[in-house]
XYZ file of C-alpha atoms in Angstrom:
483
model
C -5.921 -17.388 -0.199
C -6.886 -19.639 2.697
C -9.885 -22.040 1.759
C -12.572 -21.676 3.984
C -16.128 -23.636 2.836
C -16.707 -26.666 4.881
C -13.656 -26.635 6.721
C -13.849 -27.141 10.676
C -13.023 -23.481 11.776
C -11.886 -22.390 15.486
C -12.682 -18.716 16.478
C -10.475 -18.033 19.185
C -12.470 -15.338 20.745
C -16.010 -14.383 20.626
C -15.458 -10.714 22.534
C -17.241 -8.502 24.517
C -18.058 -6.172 22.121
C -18.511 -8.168 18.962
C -14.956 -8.654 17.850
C -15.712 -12.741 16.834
C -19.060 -11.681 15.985
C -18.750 -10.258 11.649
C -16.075 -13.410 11.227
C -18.213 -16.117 13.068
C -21.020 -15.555 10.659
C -19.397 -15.129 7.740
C -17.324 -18.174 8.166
C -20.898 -19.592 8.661
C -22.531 -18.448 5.299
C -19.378 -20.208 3.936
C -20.551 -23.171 5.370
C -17.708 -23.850 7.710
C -17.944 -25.905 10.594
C -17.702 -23.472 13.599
C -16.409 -23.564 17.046
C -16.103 -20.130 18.853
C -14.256 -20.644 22.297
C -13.340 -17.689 24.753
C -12.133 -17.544 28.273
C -15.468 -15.461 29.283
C -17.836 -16.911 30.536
C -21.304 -16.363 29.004
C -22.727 -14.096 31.561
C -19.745 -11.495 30.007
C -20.611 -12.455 26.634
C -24.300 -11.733 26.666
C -24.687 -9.263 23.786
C -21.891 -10.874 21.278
C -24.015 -14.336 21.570
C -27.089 -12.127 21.032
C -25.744 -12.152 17.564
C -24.929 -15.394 16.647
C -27.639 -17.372 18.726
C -29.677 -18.355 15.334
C -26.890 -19.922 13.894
C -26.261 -21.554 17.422
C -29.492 -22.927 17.296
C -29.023 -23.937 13.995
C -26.070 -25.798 14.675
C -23.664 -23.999 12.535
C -21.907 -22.552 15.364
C -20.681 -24.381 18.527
C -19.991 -22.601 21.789
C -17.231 -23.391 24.178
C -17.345 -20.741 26.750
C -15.333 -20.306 30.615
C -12.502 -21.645 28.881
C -10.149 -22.965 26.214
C -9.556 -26.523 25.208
C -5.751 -27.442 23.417
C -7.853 -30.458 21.508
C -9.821 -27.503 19.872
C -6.775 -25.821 18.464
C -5.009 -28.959 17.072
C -7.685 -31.031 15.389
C -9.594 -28.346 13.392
C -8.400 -27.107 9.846
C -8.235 -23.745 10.588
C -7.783 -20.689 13.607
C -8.736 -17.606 13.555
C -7.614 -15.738 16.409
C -9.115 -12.396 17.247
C -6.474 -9.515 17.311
C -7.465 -8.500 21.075
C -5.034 -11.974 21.896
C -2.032 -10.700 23.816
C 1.280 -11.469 22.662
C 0.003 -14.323 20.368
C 3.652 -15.678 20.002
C 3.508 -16.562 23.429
C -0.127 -17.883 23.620
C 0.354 -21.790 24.732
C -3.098 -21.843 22.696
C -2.126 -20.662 19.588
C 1.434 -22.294 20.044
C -0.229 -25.738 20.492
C -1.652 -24.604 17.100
C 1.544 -24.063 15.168
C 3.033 -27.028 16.250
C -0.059 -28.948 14.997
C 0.772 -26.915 11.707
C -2.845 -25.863 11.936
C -2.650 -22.648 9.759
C -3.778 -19.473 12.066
C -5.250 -16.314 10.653
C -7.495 -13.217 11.412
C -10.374 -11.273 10.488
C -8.601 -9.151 8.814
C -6.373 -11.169 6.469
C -9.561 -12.848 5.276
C -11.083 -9.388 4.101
C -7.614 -8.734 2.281
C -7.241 -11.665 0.791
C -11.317 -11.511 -0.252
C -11.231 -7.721 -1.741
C -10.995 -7.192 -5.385
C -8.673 -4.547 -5.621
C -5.554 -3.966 -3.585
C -4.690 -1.064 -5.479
C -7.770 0.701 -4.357
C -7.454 0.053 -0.791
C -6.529 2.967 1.494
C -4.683 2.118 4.876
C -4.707 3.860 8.089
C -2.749 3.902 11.158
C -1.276 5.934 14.057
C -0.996 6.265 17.704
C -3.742 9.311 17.849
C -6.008 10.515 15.403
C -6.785 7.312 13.092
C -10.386 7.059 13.458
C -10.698 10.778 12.628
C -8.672 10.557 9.594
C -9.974 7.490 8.354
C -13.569 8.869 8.714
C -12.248 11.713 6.834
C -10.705 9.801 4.200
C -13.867 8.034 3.328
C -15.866 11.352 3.770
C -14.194 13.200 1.085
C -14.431 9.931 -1.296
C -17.674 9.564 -0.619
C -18.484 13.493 -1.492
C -17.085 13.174 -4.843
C -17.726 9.001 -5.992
C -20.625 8.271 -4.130
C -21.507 6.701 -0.621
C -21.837 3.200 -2.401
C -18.655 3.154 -4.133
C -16.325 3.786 -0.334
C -16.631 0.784 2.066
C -15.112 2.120 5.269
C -13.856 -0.980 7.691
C -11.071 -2.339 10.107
C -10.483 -1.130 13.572
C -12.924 1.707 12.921
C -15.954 -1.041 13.740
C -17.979 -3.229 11.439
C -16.315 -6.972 9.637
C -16.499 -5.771 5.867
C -16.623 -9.620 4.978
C -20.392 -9.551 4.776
C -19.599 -6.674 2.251
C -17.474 -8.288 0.103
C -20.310 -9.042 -2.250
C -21.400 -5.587 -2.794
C -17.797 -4.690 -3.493
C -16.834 -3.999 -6.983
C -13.130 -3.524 -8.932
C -14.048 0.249 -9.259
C -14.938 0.985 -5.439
C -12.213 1.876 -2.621
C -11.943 0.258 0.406
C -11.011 2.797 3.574
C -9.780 0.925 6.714
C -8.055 1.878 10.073
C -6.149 -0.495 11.165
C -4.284 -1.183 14.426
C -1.114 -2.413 15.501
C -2.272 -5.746 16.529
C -4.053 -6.053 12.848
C -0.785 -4.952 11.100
C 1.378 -7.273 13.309
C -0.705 -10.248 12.134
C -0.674 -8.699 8.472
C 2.853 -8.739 9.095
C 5.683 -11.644 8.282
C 8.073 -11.750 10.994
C 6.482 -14.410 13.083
C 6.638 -17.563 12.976
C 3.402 -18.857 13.295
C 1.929 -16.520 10.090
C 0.930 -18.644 6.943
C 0.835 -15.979 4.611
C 2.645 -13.393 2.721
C 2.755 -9.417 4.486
C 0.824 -7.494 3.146
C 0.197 -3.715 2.642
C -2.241 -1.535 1.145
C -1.416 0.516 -2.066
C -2.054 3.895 -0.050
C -0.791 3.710 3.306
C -0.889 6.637 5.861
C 0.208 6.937 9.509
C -0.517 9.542 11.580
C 1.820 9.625 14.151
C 3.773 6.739 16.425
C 3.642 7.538 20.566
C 4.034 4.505 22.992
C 0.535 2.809 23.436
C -0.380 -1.074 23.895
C 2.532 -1.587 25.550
C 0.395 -4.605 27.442
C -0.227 -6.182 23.764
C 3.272 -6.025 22.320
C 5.108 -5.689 25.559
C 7.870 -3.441 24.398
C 7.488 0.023 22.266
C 10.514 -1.531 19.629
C 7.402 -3.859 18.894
C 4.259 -1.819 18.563
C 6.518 0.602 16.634
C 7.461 -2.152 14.343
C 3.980 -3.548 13.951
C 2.922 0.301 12.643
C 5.926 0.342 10.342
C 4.562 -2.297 8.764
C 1.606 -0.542 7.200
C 4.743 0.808 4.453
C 6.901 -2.800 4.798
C 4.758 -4.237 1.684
C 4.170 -1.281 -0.718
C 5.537 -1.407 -4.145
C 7.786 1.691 -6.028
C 3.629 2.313 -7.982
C 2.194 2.772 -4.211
C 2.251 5.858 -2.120
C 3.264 5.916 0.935
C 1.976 9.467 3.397
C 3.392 10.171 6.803
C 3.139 13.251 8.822
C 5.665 14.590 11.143
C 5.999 17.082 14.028
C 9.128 18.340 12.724
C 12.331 18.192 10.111
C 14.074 15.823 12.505
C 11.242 13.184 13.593
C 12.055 9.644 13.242
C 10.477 8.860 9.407
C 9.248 5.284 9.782
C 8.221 5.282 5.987
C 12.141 4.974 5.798
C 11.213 1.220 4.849
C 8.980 2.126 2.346
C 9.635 1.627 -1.523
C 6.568 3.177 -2.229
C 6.337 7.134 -3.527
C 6.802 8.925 -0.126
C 5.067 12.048 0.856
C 5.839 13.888 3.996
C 3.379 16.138 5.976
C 4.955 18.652 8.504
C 1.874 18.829 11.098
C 3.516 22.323 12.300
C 1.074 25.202 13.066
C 2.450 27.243 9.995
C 2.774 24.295 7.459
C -1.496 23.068 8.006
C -2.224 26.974 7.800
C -0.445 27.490 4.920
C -1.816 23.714 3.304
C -5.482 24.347 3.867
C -8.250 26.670 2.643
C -8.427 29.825 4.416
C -12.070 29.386 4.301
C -12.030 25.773 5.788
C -13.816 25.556 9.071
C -14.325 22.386 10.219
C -17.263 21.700 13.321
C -15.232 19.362 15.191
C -12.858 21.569 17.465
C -9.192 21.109 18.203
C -6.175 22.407 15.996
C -4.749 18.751 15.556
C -8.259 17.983 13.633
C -7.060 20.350 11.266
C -4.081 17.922 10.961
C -6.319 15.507 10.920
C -8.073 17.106 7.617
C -4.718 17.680 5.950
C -3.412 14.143 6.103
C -7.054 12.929 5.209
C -7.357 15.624 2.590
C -3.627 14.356 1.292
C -4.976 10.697 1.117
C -8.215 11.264 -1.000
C -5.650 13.241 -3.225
C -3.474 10.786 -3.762
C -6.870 8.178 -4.462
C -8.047 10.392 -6.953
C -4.676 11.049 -8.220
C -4.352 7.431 -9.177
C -7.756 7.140 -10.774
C -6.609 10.100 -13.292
C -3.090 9.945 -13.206
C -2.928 13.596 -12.407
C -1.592 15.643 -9.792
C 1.177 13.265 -8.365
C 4.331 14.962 -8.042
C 7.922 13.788 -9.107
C 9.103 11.609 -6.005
C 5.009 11.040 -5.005
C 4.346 14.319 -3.552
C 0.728 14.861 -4.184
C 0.000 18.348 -5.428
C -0.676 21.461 -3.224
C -3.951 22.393 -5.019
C -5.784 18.716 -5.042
C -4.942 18.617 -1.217
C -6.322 21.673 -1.048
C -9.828 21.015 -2.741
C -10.218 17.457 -1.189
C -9.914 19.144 2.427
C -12.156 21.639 1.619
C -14.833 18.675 1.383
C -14.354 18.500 5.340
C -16.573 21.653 5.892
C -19.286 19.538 6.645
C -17.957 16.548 8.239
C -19.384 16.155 11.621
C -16.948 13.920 13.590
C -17.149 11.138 15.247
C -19.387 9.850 18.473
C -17.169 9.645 21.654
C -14.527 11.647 19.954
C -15.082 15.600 21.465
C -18.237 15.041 20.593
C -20.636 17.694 22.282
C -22.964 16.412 24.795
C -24.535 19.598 25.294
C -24.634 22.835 27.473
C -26.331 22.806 31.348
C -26.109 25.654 33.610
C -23.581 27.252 30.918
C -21.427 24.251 31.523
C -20.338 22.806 28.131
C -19.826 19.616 28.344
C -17.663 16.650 25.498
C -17.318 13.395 25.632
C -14.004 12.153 24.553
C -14.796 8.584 25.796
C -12.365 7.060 22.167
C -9.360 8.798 23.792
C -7.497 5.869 25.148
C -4.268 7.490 24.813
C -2.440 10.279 26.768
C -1.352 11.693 23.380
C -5.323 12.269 22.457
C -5.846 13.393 25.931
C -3.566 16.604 25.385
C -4.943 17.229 22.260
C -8.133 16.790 23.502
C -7.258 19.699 26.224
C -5.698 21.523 23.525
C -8.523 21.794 21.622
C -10.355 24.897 23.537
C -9.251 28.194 23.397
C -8.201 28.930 26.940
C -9.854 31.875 28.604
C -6.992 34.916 29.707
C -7.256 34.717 34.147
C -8.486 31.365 34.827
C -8.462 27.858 34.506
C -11.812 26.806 32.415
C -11.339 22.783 32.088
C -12.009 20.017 34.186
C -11.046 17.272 32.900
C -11.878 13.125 33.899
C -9.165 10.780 33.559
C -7.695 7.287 34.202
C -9.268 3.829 33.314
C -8.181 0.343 32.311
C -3.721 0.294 32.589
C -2.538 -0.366 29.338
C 1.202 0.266 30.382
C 1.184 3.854 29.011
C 3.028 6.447 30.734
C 0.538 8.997 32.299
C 2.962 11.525 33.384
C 2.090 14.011 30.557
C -1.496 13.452 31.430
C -0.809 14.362 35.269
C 1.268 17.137 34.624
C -1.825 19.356 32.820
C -3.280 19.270 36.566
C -1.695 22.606 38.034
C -3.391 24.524 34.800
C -7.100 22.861 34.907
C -10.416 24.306 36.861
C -9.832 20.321 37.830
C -8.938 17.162 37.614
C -11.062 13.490 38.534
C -9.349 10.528 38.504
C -11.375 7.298 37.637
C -10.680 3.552 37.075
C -7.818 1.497 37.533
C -5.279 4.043 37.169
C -7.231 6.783 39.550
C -4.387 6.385 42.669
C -1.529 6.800 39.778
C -2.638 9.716 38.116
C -4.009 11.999 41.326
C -0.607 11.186 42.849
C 1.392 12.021 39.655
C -1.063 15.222 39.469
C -0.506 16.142 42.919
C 3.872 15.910 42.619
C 2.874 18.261 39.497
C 1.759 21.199 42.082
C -1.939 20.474 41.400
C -2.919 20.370 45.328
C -6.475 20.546 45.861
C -7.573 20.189 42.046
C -7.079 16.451 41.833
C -10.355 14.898 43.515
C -9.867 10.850 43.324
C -13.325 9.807 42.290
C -12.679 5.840 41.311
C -16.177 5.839 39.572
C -17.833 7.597 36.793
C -20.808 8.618 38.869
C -18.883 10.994 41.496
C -16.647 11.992 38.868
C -19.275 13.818 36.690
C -21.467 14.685 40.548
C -17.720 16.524 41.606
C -17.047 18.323 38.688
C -20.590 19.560 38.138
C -21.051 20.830 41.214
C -17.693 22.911 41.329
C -18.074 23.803 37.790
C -19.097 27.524 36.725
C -20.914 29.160 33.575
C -18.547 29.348 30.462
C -16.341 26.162 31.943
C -15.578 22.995 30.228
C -16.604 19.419 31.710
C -14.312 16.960 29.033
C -14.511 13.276 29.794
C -11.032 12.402 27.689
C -9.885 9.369 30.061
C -6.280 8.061 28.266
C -6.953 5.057 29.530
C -9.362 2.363 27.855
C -12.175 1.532 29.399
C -12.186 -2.801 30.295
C -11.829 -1.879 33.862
C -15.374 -0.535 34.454
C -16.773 -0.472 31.014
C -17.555 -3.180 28.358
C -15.843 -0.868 25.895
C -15.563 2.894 25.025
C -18.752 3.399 23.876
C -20.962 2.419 27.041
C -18.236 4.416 28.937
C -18.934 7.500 26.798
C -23.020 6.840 26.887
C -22.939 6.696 30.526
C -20.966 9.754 30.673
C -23.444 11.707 28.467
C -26.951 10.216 30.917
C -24.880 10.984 34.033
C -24.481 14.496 33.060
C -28.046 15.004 32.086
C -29.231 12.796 35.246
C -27.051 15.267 37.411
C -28.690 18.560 36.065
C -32.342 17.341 35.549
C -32.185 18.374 31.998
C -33.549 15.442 29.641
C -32.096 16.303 26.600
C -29.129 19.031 25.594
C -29.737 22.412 25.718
């Protein structure tokens, strides 16, 4: 474990939406000396310093903002470099670093190295669907040990460092992680300091192309995922799910206790609880609720050291009950969450879908109506190198299509060399987007903001994106709260 207290510590990126923030004052109640540098300026870093500002008053935390400095990388005892970093093996920053032999870590690797039990430490990854699951995962845990006994962190939101206190030997730990988090968990790079590591249940959802802008090739996102199983022990389980007999398996590396979900329409009927009905629409959230229902299994199947399988299949029945805790699990904001109904319009924002993948699904998720095209769908943001072809293609069977952000021009053409004609209305902004579709949508229709895209080109981050989405539509129909 990397020593921390009164070591000079650089922060190599402060964020625009808090991702320095949790570590920056943590490493300050550890009394480290602090310096938190970021290429921002601090006009774009308003609300982040918000947060620290006491303990930049109090001189525990230095600022150097517009910029980077090499001297700031090679004379302190420690980096820390926030995950957001692009390619950090070819960062001339963090480079500068290893050649100092200055050891680099993240957020991340000083929660795992901090927690007090491994073994009850749940991980979660996947191209689409990982927030969902994971908030399922700690739902059902929660239902049966008690909200203080599951600390839900990682990618979801929130540094659990301040936690660590409050968490005991008995608790479990639930925490989405990404691909950049699990590449830096990882050992194949050079400039790591410490061992790979991966939790003792490890789950992943699914593996499409996405941060291609990050890694720079799919081999190396891909790998980064795989990594969630590279670390697991023969004691550990491992839990994918798969579309069909012949996917790709990339637990193959695992030499943990393997179980195997086929996400198939038949296999999740036949899995879950006739009765189960779940608020949050969309048949791959009933995916969703069997992996999550499979993990919390396998949790409590290690606390009793019942219901595990020969060859780590959890059993049928214990899936079964811990999914049926989903009944009144409410999803998650920005995730098809429903805005409300105006003029018989209903209307979902879908701002966390940053992926074509989610997009479809998100589509997927209402029952189309027999005769006519219900949907009209807003699309396109920041260009994280993901194809948007599938995306483009739904065009021809939508009420409509708007095209926003960085990637408007490349999806309304794609749409239109799909057939779509005069659906596809390039809006570039939010604002006209919501204006176009209101005005051309009728009673029983669908308005879903579920953009593919992330949202740095116009937005500081999802969130704002999805709040703006939500006043515009109310601001549009002169209707101050849902209906």
């Amino acid at each position: 474990m990397l020593d921390i207290a009164g070591k000079r510590v650089t922060v190599m990126g402060l964020g625009r939406f808090g991702g320095g923030v949790g570590v920056t004052r943590w490493l300050a109640s550890q009394n480290a000396d602090v310096l938190v540098t970021d290429l921002d300026p601090p006009d774009k870093l308003t609300d982040s310093i918000a947060q620290i500002q006491n303990l930049v008053d109090s001189g525990s935390v230095t600022l150097r903002l517009g910029e980077h400095n090499v001297a700031d990388f090679t004379t302190c005892d420690v980096v820390i470099a926030n995950p957001a970093v692009p390619k950090p093996w070819e960062n001339r920053f963090l480079r500068a670093a290893q050649a100092a032999r200055i050891p680099i870590t993240t957020e991340i690797r000083l929660l795992i190295e901090r927690l007090p039990s491994r073994e009850r430490t749940i991980g979660i990854t996947g191209s689409a669907g990982k927030s969902t699951t994971t908030s399922m995962i700690a739902h059902i845990l929660r239902r049966v040990l008690g909200a203080e006994h599951v600390h839900l962190g990682g990618n979801i939101g929130g540094s659990l460092l301040a936690d660590l206190p409050r968490i005991q030997p008995v608790d479990w730990v639930v925490l989405e992680l990404s691909s950049a988090m699990l590449h830096w968990l990882g050992e194949e790079a050079g400039y790591k300091n410490a061992r790979g590591w991966s939790p003792a249940i490890s789950v992943l959802t699914n593996i499409k192309p996405n941060h291609i802008d990050w890694h720079g090739e799919f081999a190396h996102y891909a790998q980064s995922k795989q990594g969630i199983f590279a670390q697991q022990t023969p004691a550990d389980i491992a839990i994918e799910s798969v579309e069909s007999a012949s996917s790709q398996r990339f637990s193959a590396v695992a030499k943990a206790q393997v179980t195997i979900i086929n996400v198939d329409a038949e296999s999740v009927r036949s899995a879950l609880p006739e009765t189960l009905t779940l608020s949050v629409p969309g048949e791959h959230n009933r995916v969703n609720a069997l992996v999550a229902g499979t993990a919390a299994a396998a949790a409590f199947a290690r606390e009793s050291r019942t219901n595990i399988e020969p060859g780590g299949r959890i059993h049928p029945r214990a899936v079964a009950n811990a999914a049926a805790l989903l009944a009144d699990f409410r999803g998650l904001p920005h995730r098809l969450e429903f805005v409300g109904e105006f003029g018989g319009v209903r209307c979902y924002n879908d701002s966390k879908c940053t992926t074509p993948e989610a997009a479809l699904l998100a589509v997927a998720a209402f029952e189309p109506v027999p005769g006519r095209s219900r949907i009209h769908l807003i699309v396109g943001g920041y260009d994280k190198g993901s194809d948007l072809t599938p995306v483009a293609n739904l065009a021809p069977t939508l009420a409509g299509m708007y095209t926003v952000g960085k990637t408007s021009p490349t999806i309304a053409a794609a749409a239109r060399s799909a057939g779509a004609g005069s659906s596809v209305i390039e809006c570039e902004t939010l604002d006209r987007a919501v204006s176009e579709a209101m005005s051309r949508a009728k009673k029983g229709d669908v308005l879903l903001l579920s953009p593919a895209c992330a949202s740095w080109d116009q937005f500081t981050n999802f969130e704002f994106r999805g709040e703006q989405f939500a006043k515009l539509v109310r601001e549009h129909t002169k209707v101050g709260a849902p209906a």
